[in-house]
Coordinates of C-alpha atoms and ligand atoms in Angstrom, one line a residue:
M1 CA -209.6 -9.2 -10.0
P2 CA -209.5 -6.2 -12.2
G3 CA -207.0 -6.3 -15.0
T4 CA -204.2 -3.9 -15.5
P5 CA -205.5 -0.8 -17.2
A6 CA -206.0 -1.3 -20.9
S7 CA -203.5 0.3 -23.2
P8 CA -204.8 3.2 -25.4
A9 CA -207.2 2.0 -28.0
S10 CA -205.1 3.3 -30.9
P11 CA -202.0 1.3 -31.0
S12 CA -199.1 2.1 -33.3
A13 CA -200.3 1.4 -36.8
S14 CA -196.8 0.9 -38.1
G15 CA -195.8 -1.8 -35.6
P16 CA -195.4 -5.4 -36.5
S17 CA -198.7 -7.1 -37.1
A18 CA -199.9 -9.2 -34.2
S19 CA -201.9 -11.4 -36.4
F20 CA -201.5 -15.1 -36.5
A21 CA -200.6 -16.6 -39.8
S22 CA -203.8 -18.4 -40.5
G23 CA -203.5 -20.1 -43.9
P24 CA -206.6 -21.3 -45.7
D25 CA -206.3 -24.9 -44.4
T26 CA -205.4 -24.0 -40.9
T27 CA -208.2 -24.4 -38.3
R28 CA -208.8 -21.5 -36.0
R29 CA -207.6 -23.4 -33.0
E30 CA -204.3 -24.3 -34.8
A31 CA -203.9 -20.8 -35.9
L32 CA -204.4 -19.4 -32.4
V33 CA -202.0 -21.9 -30.9
G34 CA -199.5 -21.5 -33.6
G35 CA -199.7 -17.7 -33.3
A36 CA -199.0 -17.8 -29.6
V37 CA -195.3 -17.6 -30.4
T38 CA -195.7 -14.1 -31.8
L39 CA -198.2 -12.9 -29.3
G40 CA -195.9 -11.8 -26.5
A41 CA -193.1 -10.5 -28.7
A42 CA -195.1 -8.6 -31.3
A43 CA -198.5 -7.8 -29.8
L44 CA -197.5 -6.9 -26.3
G45 CA -194.3 -5.2 -27.4
T46 CA -196.2 -3.0 -29.8
T47 CA -199.2 -2.0 -27.7
L48 CA -197.4 -1.5 -24.4
G49 CA -194.6 0.4 -26.0
A50 CA -192.0 -1.9 -24.4
P51 CA -191.5 -5.7 -24.4
S52 CA -193.7 -7.0 -21.7
A53 CA -192.3 -8.8 -18.7
L54 CA -194.1 -11.9 -19.8
A55 CA -192.5 -11.9 -23.2
A56 CA -189.0 -11.9 -21.7
T57 CA -189.7 -14.3 -18.9
P58 CA -189.5 -18.1 -19.2
A59 CA -192.7 -20.0 -18.7
P60 CA -193.7 -20.2 -15.1
R61 CA -192.5 -23.2 -13.1
G62 CA -194.6 -26.2 -12.7
P63 CA -196.4 -28.4 -15.1
V64 CA -197.9 -27.0 -18.3
I65 CA -201.6 -26.1 -18.0
S66 CA -203.3 -27.8 -20.9
E67 CA -206.6 -26.7 -22.3
P68 CA -207.7 -24.4 -19.5
F69 CA -210.5 -22.7 -21.4
T70 CA -213.2 -25.3 -21.0
L71 CA -215.7 -22.8 -19.7
G72 CA -215.6 -20.4 -22.5
V73 CA -215.3 -16.6 -22.4
A74 CA -217.7 -13.8 -21.7
S75 CA -218.1 -10.0 -21.5
G76 CA -220.4 -7.9 -19.6
D77 CA -221.7 -4.5 -18.3
P78 CA -220.7 -2.4 -21.3
R79 CA -220.0 1.3 -20.8
H80 CA -219.0 3.8 -23.5
D81 CA -215.3 3.2 -22.8
G82 CA -215.1 -0.5 -22.0
V83 CA -216.6 -3.8 -20.9
V84 CA -215.5 -6.4 -18.4
L85 CA -214.0 -9.6 -19.9
W86 CA -214.3 -12.9 -18.2
T87 CA -213.0 -16.4 -18.3
R88 CA -212.0 -19.1 -15.8
L89 CA -209.1 -21.5 -16.1
A90 CA -210.4 -25.0 -15.6
P91 CA -208.6 -27.8 -17.4
D92 CA -210.7 -30.3 -15.4
P93 CA -213.9 -28.3 -14.8
L94 CA -215.6 -31.0 -12.7
A95 CA -212.6 -31.8 -10.4
E96 CA -214.2 -32.6 -7.1
D97 CA -212.5 -29.8 -5.1
G98 CA -214.2 -27.2 -7.3
L99 CA -210.8 -25.8 -8.3
G100 CA -211.0 -26.9 -11.9
G101 CA -207.9 -29.0 -12.0
M102 CA -205.6 -26.0 -11.7
P103 CA -202.3 -26.0 -9.8
D104 CA -202.4 -24.5 -6.4
R105 CA -200.6 -21.3 -7.4
T106 CA -201.0 -17.9 -9.0
V107 CA -201.1 -17.9 -12.8
E108 CA -200.6 -15.0 -15.3
V109 CA -203.2 -14.5 -18.0
E110 CA -202.7 -12.4 -21.0
W111 CA -205.6 -10.7 -22.8
Q112 CA -206.0 -9.1 -26.1
V113 CA -208.7 -6.9 -27.7
S114 CA -209.0 -6.2 -31.4
H115 CA -211.4 -4.6 -33.8
R116 CA -210.6 -7.6 -36.1
E117 CA -211.5 -11.2 -35.6
D118 CA -208.1 -12.2 -36.8
F119 CA -206.4 -9.9 -34.3
A120 CA -204.3 -8.4 -37.2
T121 CA -204.2 -5.2 -35.1
I122 CA -204.5 -4.9 -31.4
A123 CA -206.6 -2.3 -29.8
A124 CA -205.7 -3.1 -26.2
S125 CA -203.8 -5.8 -24.3
G126 CA -202.4 -6.6 -20.9
T127 CA -201.8 -9.2 -18.3
T128 CA -203.6 -10.1 -15.1
E129 CA -203.1 -12.6 -12.3
T130 CA -205.5 -15.1 -10.9
G131 CA -205.2 -17.8 -8.3
P132 CA -207.0 -20.6 -6.4
D133 CA -208.6 -18.2 -3.9
Q134 CA -210.8 -17.1 -6.9
A135 CA -211.0 -20.5 -8.5
H136 CA -208.7 -19.1 -11.2
S137 CA -211.4 -16.8 -12.6
V138 CA -210.4 -13.8 -14.6
H139 CA -212.2 -10.4 -14.6
V140 CA -210.6 -7.7 -16.8
E141 CA -212.2 -4.3 -16.8
L142 CA -211.3 -2.6 -20.1
E143 CA -211.0 1.2 -20.3
R144 CA -210.4 3.7 -23.0
L145 CA -212.0 1.7 -25.7
R146 CA -214.1 3.5 -28.4
P147 CA -217.8 4.1 -27.8
R148 CA -220.3 2.0 -29.7
A149 CA -217.7 -0.2 -31.2
D150 CA -217.4 -3.9 -31.9
Y151 CA -214.4 -5.7 -30.4
F152 CA -213.0 -9.2 -30.3
Y153 CA -211.1 -10.5 -27.3
R154 CA -209.2 -13.6 -26.2
F155 CA -207.0 -14.8 -23.4
R156 CA -203.7 -16.7 -23.3
V157 CA -202.1 -18.9 -20.6
G158 CA -198.7 -20.3 -21.6
N159 CA -199.3 -21.7 -25.1
E160 CA -203.0 -22.0 -24.7
I161 CA -205.3 -19.5 -26.3
S162 CA -209.0 -19.1 -25.5
P163 CA -211.8 -19.1 -28.0
V164 CA -212.5 -15.6 -29.4
G165 CA -215.4 -13.6 -27.9
R166 CA -217.1 -10.6 -29.5
T167 CA -218.4 -7.6 -27.6
R168 CA -219.6 -4.1 -28.1
T169 CA -219.2 -0.9 -26.1
A170 CA -222.1 1.4 -25.3
P171 CA -222.6 4.8 -26.9
V172 CA -221.5 7.8 -24.8
P173 CA -224.3 8.6 -22.3
G174 CA -226.6 11.3 -23.6
T175 CA -225.5 11.0 -27.2
R176 CA -228.0 10.3 -29.9
L177 CA -228.8 6.6 -30.4
D178 CA -231.3 5.5 -33.0
R179 CA -231.5 1.8 -32.2
F180 CA -230.7 -0.5 -29.3
A181 CA -231.3 -4.2 -29.7
F182 CA -231.2 -6.5 -26.7
A183 CA -232.6 -9.8 -25.5
F184 CA -233.7 -10.7 -22.0
A185 CA -233.8 -14.3 -20.7
S186 CA -233.9 -16.2 -17.5
C187 CA -234.2 -19.6 -15.8
Q188 CA -231.9 -22.1 -17.5
S189 CA -232.2 -25.4 -15.5
Y190 CA -229.5 -27.7 -17.0
T191 CA -231.5 -30.8 -16.1
H192 CA -234.7 -29.6 -17.8
G193 CA -233.5 -29.0 -21.3
H194 CA -230.9 -28.5 -23.9
Y195 CA -229.7 -25.0 -24.5
T196 CA -231.2 -24.7 -27.9
A197 CA -232.6 -21.2 -27.2
Q198 CA -229.2 -20.1 -26.2
A199 CA -227.7 -21.4 -29.4
R200 CA -230.4 -19.5 -31.4
L201 CA -229.8 -16.4 -29.3
A202 CA -226.1 -16.5 -30.3
E203 CA -227.2 -16.0 -33.9
E204 CA -229.0 -12.8 -33.3
D205 CA -227.6 -9.3 -33.8
L206 CA -227.7 -7.7 -30.3
D207 CA -226.1 -5.0 -28.3
L208 CA -226.7 -6.8 -25.0
V209 CA -228.3 -9.8 -23.3
A210 CA -229.9 -9.1 -20.0
F211 CA -230.1 -12.3 -17.8
L212 CA -232.7 -11.9 -15.1
G213 CA -231.9 -14.8 -12.8
D214 CA -231.9 -18.5 -12.1
Y215 CA -228.6 -18.9 -14.0
I216 CA -228.1 -22.2 -12.1
Y217 CA -230.4 -24.3 -10.0
E218 CA -229.1 -25.5 -6.6
T219 CA -231.0 -28.8 -6.6
A220 CA -230.0 -32.4 -6.7
D221 CA -232.3 -33.0 -9.7
Q222 CA -231.1 -35.5 -12.2
G223 CA -233.8 -34.8 -14.8
S224 CA -234.7 -37.4 -17.5
I225 CA -232.6 -36.3 -20.5
G226 CA -229.1 -37.3 -19.5
R227 CA -228.2 -33.9 -18.1
G228 CA -228.3 -34.6 -14.4
H229 CA -227.0 -32.1 -11.9
F230 CA -223.4 -32.5 -10.8
P231 CA -222.6 -32.9 -8.0
A232 CA -225.8 -34.9 -7.4
V233 CA -226.7 -33.1 -4.2
E234 CA -228.3 -29.8 -3.3
V235 CA -225.2 -27.6 -3.4
R236 CA -224.2 -25.8 -0.2
S237 CA -220.4 -25.5 0.1
L238 CA -218.2 -23.2 -2.0
A239 CA -216.8 -26.2 -3.8
E240 CA -220.3 -27.4 -4.7
Y241 CA -221.5 -24.1 -6.0
R242 CA -218.3 -23.7 -8.1
L243 CA -218.9 -27.2 -9.5
R244 CA -222.5 -26.4 -10.4
H245 CA -221.5 -23.2 -12.2
A246 CA -218.8 -25.0 -13.9
Q247 CA -221.1 -27.7 -15.1
Y248 CA -223.5 -25.2 -16.6
K249 CA -220.7 -23.3 -18.2
T250 CA -219.4 -26.4 -20.0
D251 CA -222.4 -26.2 -22.3
H252 CA -221.2 -25.1 -25.7
D253 CA -224.5 -23.4 -26.6
L254 CA -224.3 -21.3 -23.5
Q255 CA -220.7 -20.5 -24.2
A256 CA -221.7 -19.4 -27.7
A257 CA -224.3 -17.0 -26.4
H258 CA -221.8 -15.5 -24.0
A259 CA -219.1 -15.2 -26.7
A260 CA -221.5 -13.4 -29.0
F261 CA -222.6 -10.4 -26.9
P262 CA -221.9 -8.6 -23.6
W263 CA -224.3 -9.7 -20.9
A264 CA -225.8 -7.9 -18.0
V265 CA -226.6 -10.4 -15.3
V266 CA -228.6 -10.4 -12.1
F267 CA -229.3 -13.3 -9.8
D268 CA -232.7 -14.5 -8.4
D269 CA -233.2 -17.2 -5.9
H270 CA -231.9 -20.4 -7.4
E271 CA -228.3 -19.2 -7.6
L272 CA -228.5 -19.8 -3.9
E273 CA -231.7 -21.5 -2.7
N274 CA -235.4 -21.5 -3.7
N275 CA -237.2 -18.4 -2.4
W276 CA -234.5 -17.2 0.0
A277 CA -235.0 -13.7 1.5
D278 CA -232.0 -11.7 2.9
D279 CA -230.5 -13.8 5.7
T280 CA -233.5 -16.2 5.9
S281 CA -233.5 -19.6 4.4
Y282 CA -236.7 -21.1 2.9
E283 CA -235.9 -24.2 4.9
E284 CA -237.2 -24.2 8.4
D285 CA -235.0 -23.4 11.4
V286 CA -231.8 -22.4 9.7
P287 CA -230.0 -19.9 11.9
P288 CA -229.2 -16.7 10.0
E289 CA -225.5 -17.1 10.6
E290 CA -225.5 -20.5 9.1
F291 CA -227.6 -19.3 6.1
L292 CA -225.3 -16.3 5.6
L293 CA -222.4 -18.6 5.3
R294 CA -224.2 -20.5 2.5
R295 CA -225.1 -17.2 0.9
E296 CA -221.4 -16.3 1.0
H297 CA -220.5 -19.5 -0.8
A298 CA -223.2 -19.1 -3.4
L299 CA -222.5 -15.4 -4.2
K300 CA -218.7 -15.9 -4.3
A301 CA -219.1 -18.7 -6.8
Y302 CA -221.6 -16.6 -8.8
Y303 CA -219.2 -13.7 -9.1
E304 CA -216.4 -16.0 -10.1
H305 CA -218.4 -17.2 -13.0
M306 CA -220.0 -14.0 -14.3
P307 CA -218.7 -11.1 -16.3
L308 CA -219.2 -8.6 -13.5
R309 CA -217.2 -5.6 -12.6
A310 CA -215.0 -5.3 -9.4
A311 CA -217.8 -3.2 -7.9
Q312 CA -219.8 -6.4 -7.8
R313 CA -217.1 -8.5 -6.1
P314 CA -218.7 -9.9 -3.0
A315 CA -217.6 -9.1 0.6
G316 CA -218.5 -11.9 2.8
P317 CA -222.2 -12.7 2.2
D318 CA -222.9 -9.3 0.5
L319 CA -222.7 -8.6 -3.3
H320 CA -223.7 -5.2 -4.6
L321 CA -225.8 -6.2 -7.5
Y322 CA -228.0 -3.2 -8.3
R323 CA -226.6 -0.8 -10.8
R324 CA -227.4 1.1 -13.9
L325 CA -226.3 0.8 -17.5
T326 CA -226.8 3.6 -20.0
F327 CA -227.0 3.4 -23.8
G328 CA -226.7 6.9 -25.3
N329 CA -229.8 9.0 -24.9
L330 CA -232.1 6.1 -25.6
V331 CA -232.0 3.6 -22.8
D332 CA -231.3 3.6 -19.0
M333 CA -231.4 0.1 -17.6
H334 CA -231.8 0.0 -13.9
L335 CA -230.8 -3.5 -12.7
L336 CA -232.4 -4.5 -9.4
D337 CA -231.7 -6.9 -6.6
T338 CA -234.9 -8.4 -5.2
R339 CA -233.3 -11.0 -2.9
Q340 CA -230.6 -9.7 -0.6
Y341 CA -232.6 -7.0 1.2
R342 CA -236.2 -8.3 1.1
D343 CA -238.4 -8.9 4.1
V344 CA -239.5 -12.5 4.6
Q345 CA -242.5 -13.6 2.6
V346 CA -245.9 -13.4 4.5
E347 CA -249.5 -14.5 4.1
D348 CA -251.7 -12.4 1.8
S349 CA -253.4 -10.9 4.8
E350 CA -250.2 -9.1 5.7
R351 CA -249.0 -8.2 2.3
D352 CA -250.1 -4.6 2.5
D353 CA -248.1 -3.8 5.6
P354 CA -246.5 -0.4 4.7
E355 CA -243.3 -1.3 6.4
R356 CA -242.6 -4.3 4.1
T357 CA -239.7 -3.9 1.6
L358 CA -238.5 -5.9 -1.3
L359 CA -235.7 -3.6 -2.3
G360 CA -234.4 -2.5 1.1
A361 CA -234.1 1.1 2.1
D362 CA -230.7 1.8 0.4
Q363 CA -231.6 0.3 -2.9
R364 CA -235.0 2.0 -2.8
R365 CA -233.3 5.4 -2.4
W366 CA -230.8 4.5 -5.1
L367 CA -233.6 3.6 -7.5
S368 CA -235.4 6.9 -6.9
Q369 CA -232.2 8.8 -7.5
S370 CA -231.3 6.7 -10.6
L371 CA -234.8 7.4 -12.1
A372 CA -234.6 11.1 -11.2
D373 CA -231.2 11.3 -12.9
S374 CA -232.3 9.7 -16.1
S375 CA -232.6 11.6 -19.2
A376 CA -233.1 8.6 -21.5
T377 CA -236.1 8.0 -23.7
W378 CA -236.7 4.6 -22.2
N379 CA -236.3 3.6 -18.6
V380 CA -236.0 -0.2 -18.1
L381 CA -236.4 -1.9 -14.7
A382 CA -234.5 -5.1 -15.3
Q383 CA -235.4 -7.4 -12.5
Q384 CA -236.4 -10.8 -11.3
V385 CA -239.9 -11.3 -10.0
F386 CA -243.4 -10.5 -11.3
F387 CA -244.1 -6.8 -10.8
S388 CA -247.8 -6.3 -11.6
Q389 CA -250.7 -7.6 -9.6
R390 CA -251.6 -11.2 -10.4
D391 CA -254.6 -12.8 -8.8
F392 CA -254.7 -16.5 -9.2
A393 CA -258.1 -17.1 -7.6
E394 CA -261.4 -17.3 -9.5
G395 CA -264.2 -15.0 -8.5
D396 CA -264.3 -12.8 -5.5
A397 CA -261.5 -14.6 -3.6
T398 CA -257.9 -13.5 -4.1
N399 CA -254.7 -15.3 -4.1
F400 CA -251.3 -13.8 -4.8
S401 CA -247.8 -15.1 -5.1
D402 CA -245.9 -14.7 -1.9
D403 CA -242.5 -14.4 -3.6
A404 CA -243.3 -11.6 -6.1
W405 CA -243.9 -7.9 -5.8
D406 CA -247.6 -8.6 -4.8
N407 CA -246.3 -9.7 -1.4
Y408 CA -244.7 -6.3 -1.0
K409 CA -247.7 -4.4 -2.2
V410 CA -247.2 -0.9 -0.7
E411 CA -243.6 -0.7 -1.9
R412 CA -244.6 -2.0 -5.3
D413 CA -247.3 0.6 -5.6
S414 CA -244.8 3.3 -4.7
V415 CA -242.3 2.2 -7.3
R416 CA -245.1 2.0 -9.8
D417 CA -246.2 5.6 -9.0
E418 CA -242.6 6.7 -9.3
I419 CA -241.9 5.1 -12.6
A420 CA -245.2 6.5 -13.9
R421 CA -243.5 9.9 -13.8
V422 CA -240.4 9.1 -15.8
S423 CA -240.0 8.7 -19.5
N424 CA -241.3 5.5 -21.0
P425 CA -241.0 3.0 -18.1
V426 CA -240.7 -0.7 -19.1
V427 CA -240.4 -3.4 -16.5
I428 CA -238.7 -6.6 -17.7
T429 CA -239.1 -9.8 -15.6
G430 CA -238.0 -13.4 -15.4
D431 CA -238.8 -16.1 -12.8
V432 CA -242.2 -17.5 -13.8
H433 CA -241.1 -19.6 -16.8
A434 CA -243.8 -18.0 -19.0
N435 CA -244.2 -15.1 -21.4
Y436 CA -246.5 -12.3 -20.4
V437 CA -247.4 -8.9 -21.6
V438 CA -248.9 -6.7 -18.9
D439 CA -250.3 -3.2 -18.6
V440 CA -249.1 -1.6 -15.4
K441 CA -252.2 0.1 -14.1
A442 CA -252.4 3.2 -11.9
D443 CA -254.9 1.1 -9.9
F444 CA -254.6 -2.7 -10.5
D445 CA -258.1 -3.2 -9.1
D446 CA -259.6 -0.8 -11.6
A447 CA -259.3 -2.0 -15.2
Y448 CA -260.4 1.5 -16.4
S449 CA -257.5 3.2 -14.6
E450 CA -254.7 4.7 -16.5
T451 CA -251.9 2.4 -17.9
V452 CA -248.7 4.0 -16.6
A453 CA -246.0 1.5 -17.6
T454 CA -245.5 -1.8 -19.4
E455 CA -244.3 -5.1 -18.0
L456 CA -242.7 -7.6 -20.3
V457 CA -242.2 -11.0 -18.7
G458 CA -239.8 -13.5 -20.5
T459 CA -240.2 -17.2 -20.4
S460 CA -237.4 -19.6 -19.3
F461 CA -234.6 -20.8 -21.5
T462 CA -235.3 -24.4 -20.3
S463 CA -236.9 -24.5 -16.8
G464 CA -240.2 -26.2 -16.9
R465 CA -239.1 -28.6 -19.7
D466 CA -240.6 -28.5 -23.1
G467 CA -243.3 -26.0 -22.4
V468 CA -246.9 -25.6 -23.8
E469 CA -248.9 -22.9 -25.3
Q470 CA -250.9 -22.3 -22.1
N471 CA -251.9 -24.0 -18.9
P472 CA -255.5 -24.5 -18.0
G473 CA -255.2 -22.0 -15.1
D474 CA -254.1 -19.3 -17.5
A475 CA -257.7 -18.6 -18.5
V476 CA -258.4 -17.7 -14.8
Q477 CA -255.4 -15.4 -14.7
L478 CA -256.5 -13.6 -17.9
A479 CA -260.0 -13.3 -16.6
E480 CA -259.1 -12.1 -13.1
N481 CA -256.4 -9.7 -14.3
P482 CA -257.6 -7.8 -17.3
H483 CA -254.3 -5.9 -17.4
I484 CA -252.6 -9.1 -18.5
K485 CA -252.7 -9.1 -22.3
F486 CA -250.8 -12.3 -23.2
I487 CA -249.6 -15.5 -21.6
N488 CA -247.6 -18.2 -23.3
R489 CA -245.5 -21.1 -21.8
N490 CA -243.1 -22.1 -24.6
R491 CA -239.4 -21.9 -23.9
G492 CA -237.2 -19.1 -25.4
Y493 CA -236.3 -15.4 -24.9
V494 CA -237.6 -12.0 -25.7
R495 CA -235.7 -9.9 -28.4
N496 CA -236.3 -6.2 -28.2
T497 CA -235.6 -3.5 -30.8
V498 CA -235.8 -0.1 -29.2
T499 CA -235.9 3.2 -31.2
P500 CA -236.7 6.8 -30.1
T501 CA -240.3 6.2 -31.2
E502 CA -241.0 2.5 -30.6
W503 CA -240.1 -0.5 -28.6
T504 CA -240.7 -3.8 -30.4
A505 CA -240.7 -7.0 -28.3
D506 CA -240.4 -10.3 -30.2
Y507 CA -241.3 -13.4 -28.2
R508 CA -239.0 -16.0 -29.7
V509 CA -239.8 -19.6 -28.8
V510 CA -238.6 -23.1 -29.3
D511 CA -241.2 -25.9 -29.2
Y512 CA -239.0 -28.4 -27.3
V513 CA -235.8 -28.6 -25.3
S514 CA -235.9 -32.3 -24.3
E515 CA -234.0 -32.9 -27.5
P516 CA -231.5 -30.7 -29.2
G517 CA -232.1 -28.9 -32.5
A518 CA -235.5 -27.2 -32.2
P519 CA -235.9 -24.3 -34.6
I520 CA -236.7 -20.8 -33.3
R521 CA -240.0 -19.2 -34.2
D522 CA -241.7 -15.9 -33.5
R523 CA -244.7 -16.6 -31.2
A524 CA -245.8 -13.0 -30.8
R525 CA -244.8 -9.4 -31.4
F526 CA -245.8 -6.5 -29.2
V527 CA -245.1 -2.8 -29.8
I528 CA -244.9 0.0 -27.2
G529 CA -245.1 3.5 -28.6
S530 CA -243.0 6.2 -27.0
G531 CA -245.4 8.2 -24.7
Q532 CA -248.0 5.5 -24.9
P533 CA -247.5 3.0 -22.1
G534 CA -248.9 -0.5 -22.7
A535 CA -248.0 -2.9 -25.5
R536 CA -250.1 -3.5 -28.6
P537 CA -250.1 -6.8 -30.4
Q538 CA -248.8 -6.8 -33.9
A539 CA -250.0 -9.3 -36.5
Ligands
LIG601 FE1 -236.7 -20.3 -12.4

């Protein structure tokens, strides 16, 4: 649910300080809890111009909710005037009914935003309500914040105060921006590894994290490192999807990565089921109406656990995921949905059927318009599955993935031709649990044809377990697809520094995830020059 509108970003400077008295030997948690007494009276009274209803009202009836912030906090989808803040109240996150151990009633949640980590002054604050119908998740859309500014935020329920998150607004669209730093990542199977890469990600200095799908896995897998899936079934019901999301969100390294930066998230298949397509299950003989009910459960739980705007709140089995984020005059990020509208996967012999679509007609039109409207230096297609042609078969034979853009060849080629005409197109991709760098060719079958765009594929955070430098089959891929410049199968993420003249992609990897504590290292650096599609390796 959207929050009440934010108060103006410039509160009365002369009002009483809303800071919590945090002495040198007070831990932050003690300071936050202790300060709760002053929160309602001082902070809300100051910023809203009148004592808030909450400050004057006794605590709600019913038992006190203790320690509800077990799933952390998050922010997302920054605009120049605000972000969306997220948390979910779950004192018992793995309670079997999926409702987090919350009482069966509506609860009021206060939120505060400050330029200062100690909340000495308050930039915006308000209250919102949440209830069991949304698993006590909280989505607050902030407005009227300053562009390109850092903010801290936190929530309060009763006397309980959340951890503090940090976020950053975008620059005003079209205004000059000299540097944009963001990471992209995907595929974080809980059972396959510790979230070491997420912990290292949290230490970066970034404007945004783009997460490209497979945030959870739906499987019953128990793995071999003491991080078995809960519940120990393939999830299908709303309660089960909520529990799976809650289990993932209990990880403190993942919480740290969310608390450090705003994220822009899209889902791929495993947020619902392996390789699903529109209303069709990958399992045989599932009636569409039955699958759409499962899809409704999965997408509702997804929204409840992500820092998404109200525009992305699902209606039945539908969630409007595709959207654009703009960062000054430098970057337009077109976020795609390659699941909800796609035709069912077919054999290679049918992949060039011109009627086949991955995006669906509405999204395809929207993308054309979004690209045509863009005046940014860099145009990013942030999406899930491998975009460029990838032939796995040695010699004259061919074999393509049936779940990637190759299986929707005519539409892929039309999107390629279209992005070739916009300023500096870069496709970023998840899904395949490997790092790639790819020249997007005007004709993938002609190595001498023009390079018209660049595809950067990011490895998984954990999926696939510890990872290796390369697989034996990678030599075949490199030989069959000369436009593929780099393959690596370590775990990690891709950090990108974008300027008006250059895009620098650092492939950051950890050498193991089966145990915690791996250091991060730079496996490779590639640079794309503005006006020069294709990435060049840097020593
Ligand atoms: Fe995956």
